[in-house]
Tab-separated table of C-alpha atoms in Angstrom:
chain	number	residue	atom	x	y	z
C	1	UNK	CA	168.249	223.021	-12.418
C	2	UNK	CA	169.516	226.203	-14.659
C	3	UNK	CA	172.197	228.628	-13.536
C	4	UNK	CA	172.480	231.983	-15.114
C	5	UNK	CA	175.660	233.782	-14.403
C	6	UNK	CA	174.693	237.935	-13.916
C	7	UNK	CA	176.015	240.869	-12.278
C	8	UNK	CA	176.220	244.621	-12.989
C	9	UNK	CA	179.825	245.332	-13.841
C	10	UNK	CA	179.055	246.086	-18.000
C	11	UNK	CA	180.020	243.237	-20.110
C	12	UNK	CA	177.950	243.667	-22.783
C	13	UNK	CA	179.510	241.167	-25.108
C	14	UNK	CA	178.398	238.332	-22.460
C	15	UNK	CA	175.769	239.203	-20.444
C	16	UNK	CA	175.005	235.950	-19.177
C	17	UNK	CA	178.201	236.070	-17.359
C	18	UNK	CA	179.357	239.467	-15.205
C	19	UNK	CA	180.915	240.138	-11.851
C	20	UNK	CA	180.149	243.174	-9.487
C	21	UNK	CA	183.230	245.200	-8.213
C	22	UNK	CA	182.739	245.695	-4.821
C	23	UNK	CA	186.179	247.040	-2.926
C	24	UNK	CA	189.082	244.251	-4.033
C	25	UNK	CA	186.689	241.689	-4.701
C	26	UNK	CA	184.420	240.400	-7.083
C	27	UNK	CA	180.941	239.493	-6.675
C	28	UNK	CA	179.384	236.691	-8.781
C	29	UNK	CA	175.112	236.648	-9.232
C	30	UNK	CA	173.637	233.937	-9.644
C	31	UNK	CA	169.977	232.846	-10.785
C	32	UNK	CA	168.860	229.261	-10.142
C	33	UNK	CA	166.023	228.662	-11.515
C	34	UNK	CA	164.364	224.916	-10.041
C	35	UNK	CA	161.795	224.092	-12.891
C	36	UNK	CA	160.568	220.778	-10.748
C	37	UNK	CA	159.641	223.169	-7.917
C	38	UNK	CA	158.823	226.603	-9.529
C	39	UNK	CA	161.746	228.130	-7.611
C	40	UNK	CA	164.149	231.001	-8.396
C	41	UNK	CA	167.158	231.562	-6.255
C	42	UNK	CA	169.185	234.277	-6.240
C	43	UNK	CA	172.530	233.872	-5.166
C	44	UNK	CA	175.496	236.815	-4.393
C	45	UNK	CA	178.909	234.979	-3.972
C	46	UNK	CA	182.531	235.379	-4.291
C	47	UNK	CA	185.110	233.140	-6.161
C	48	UNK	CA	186.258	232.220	-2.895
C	49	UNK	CA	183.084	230.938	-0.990
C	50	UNK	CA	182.069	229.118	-4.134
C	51	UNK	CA	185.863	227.284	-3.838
C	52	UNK	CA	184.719	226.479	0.081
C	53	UNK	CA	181.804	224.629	-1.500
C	54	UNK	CA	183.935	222.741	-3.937
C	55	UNK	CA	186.579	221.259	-1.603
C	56	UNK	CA	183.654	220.590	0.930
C	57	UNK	CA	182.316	218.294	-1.401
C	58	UNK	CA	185.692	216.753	-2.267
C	59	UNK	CA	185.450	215.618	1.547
C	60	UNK	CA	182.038	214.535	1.881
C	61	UNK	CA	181.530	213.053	-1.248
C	62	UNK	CA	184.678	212.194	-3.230
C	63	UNK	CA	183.021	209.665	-5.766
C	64	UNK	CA	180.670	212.230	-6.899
C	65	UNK	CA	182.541	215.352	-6.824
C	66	UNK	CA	185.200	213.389	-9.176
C	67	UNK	CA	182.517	214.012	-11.854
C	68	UNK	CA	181.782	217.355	-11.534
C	69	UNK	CA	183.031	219.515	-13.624
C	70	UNK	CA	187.107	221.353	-13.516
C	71	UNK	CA	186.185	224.026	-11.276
C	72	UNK	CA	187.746	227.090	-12.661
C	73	UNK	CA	191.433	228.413	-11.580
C	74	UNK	CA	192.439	231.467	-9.714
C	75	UNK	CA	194.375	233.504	-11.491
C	76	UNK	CA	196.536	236.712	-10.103
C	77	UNK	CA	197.830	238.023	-13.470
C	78	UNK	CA	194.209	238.292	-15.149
C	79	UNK	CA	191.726	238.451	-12.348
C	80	UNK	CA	191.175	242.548	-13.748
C	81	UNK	CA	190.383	241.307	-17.252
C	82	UNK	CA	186.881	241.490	-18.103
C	83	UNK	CA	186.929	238.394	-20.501
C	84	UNK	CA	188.674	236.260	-17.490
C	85	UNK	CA	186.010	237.267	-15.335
C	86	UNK	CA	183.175	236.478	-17.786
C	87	UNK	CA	184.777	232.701	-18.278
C	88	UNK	CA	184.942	232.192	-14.500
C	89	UNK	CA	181.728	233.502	-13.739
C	90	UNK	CA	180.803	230.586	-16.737
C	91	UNK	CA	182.637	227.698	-15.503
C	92	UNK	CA	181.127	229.004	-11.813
C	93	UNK	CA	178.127	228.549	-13.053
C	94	UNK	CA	178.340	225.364	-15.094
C	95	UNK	CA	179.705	223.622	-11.689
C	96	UNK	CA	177.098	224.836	-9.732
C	97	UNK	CA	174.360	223.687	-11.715
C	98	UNK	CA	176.243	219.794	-12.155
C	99	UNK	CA	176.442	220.023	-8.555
C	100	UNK	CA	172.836	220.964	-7.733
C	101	UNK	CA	171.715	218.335	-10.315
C	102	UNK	CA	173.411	215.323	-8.657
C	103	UNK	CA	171.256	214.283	-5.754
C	104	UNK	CA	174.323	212.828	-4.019
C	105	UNK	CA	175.553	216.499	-3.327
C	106	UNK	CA	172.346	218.604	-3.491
C-alpha cells in the first residue's frame, strides 16, 4: 500500500503533502494506491477523524498499534504555518500507510 499526501491549498515546495482550507479546518487528501488489487482510494479527512482512527486501534489492537508509527501532534501555536501543515499531512500519511500494511489492523 502507498499513501500520497495532496490537497489544493499551494505548497509548492512540497507537493506531496498539502491541506485544503475549508472554514477553521483543514482538510487532508489522500491517495491510496493498493498495487496487489489495482485499487486507488481517495480519501478527504481531517486531523481529527484520522486521530479517531488512531486511538481506535490503540483499543482494539494494542500490540500492533505499539508499532505503528508516532502519530503526529496537534499543535495550536503553528497549526496556520504552511510548513507545519505539510509535515503533518507527512507523518498522516506515513501512519496510514503502516497501518493499512499490517493485516492485524487493515
Amino acid at each position: 500500500i502507498h499513501i500520497l499526501v495532496m490537497s489544493t491549498l499551494a505548497m509548492s515546495e512540497a507537493p506531496s503533502a498539502k491541506s485544503q482550507i475549508t472554514g477553521a479546518s483543514r482538510l487532508y487528501d489522500f491517495e491510496l494506491r493498493m498495487p496487489r488489487h489495482g485499487a486507488l482510494i481517495k480519501l478527504r479527512q481531517r486531523y481529527s477523524n484520522v486521530r479517531l482512527l488512531w486511538a481506535h486501534l490503540r483499543v482494539i489492537s494494542p500490540e500492533a498499534s505499539a508499532k505503528l508509527p508516532p502519530f503526529p501532534p496537534k499543535s495550536s501555536f503553528s497549526r496556520h504555518s504552511g510548513a507545519f501543515l505539510r509535515a503533518r499531512g507527512v507523518a498522516l500519511g506515513i501512519f496510514l500507510e503502516a497501518g493499512l500494511s499490517d493485516p492485524r489492523l487493515s
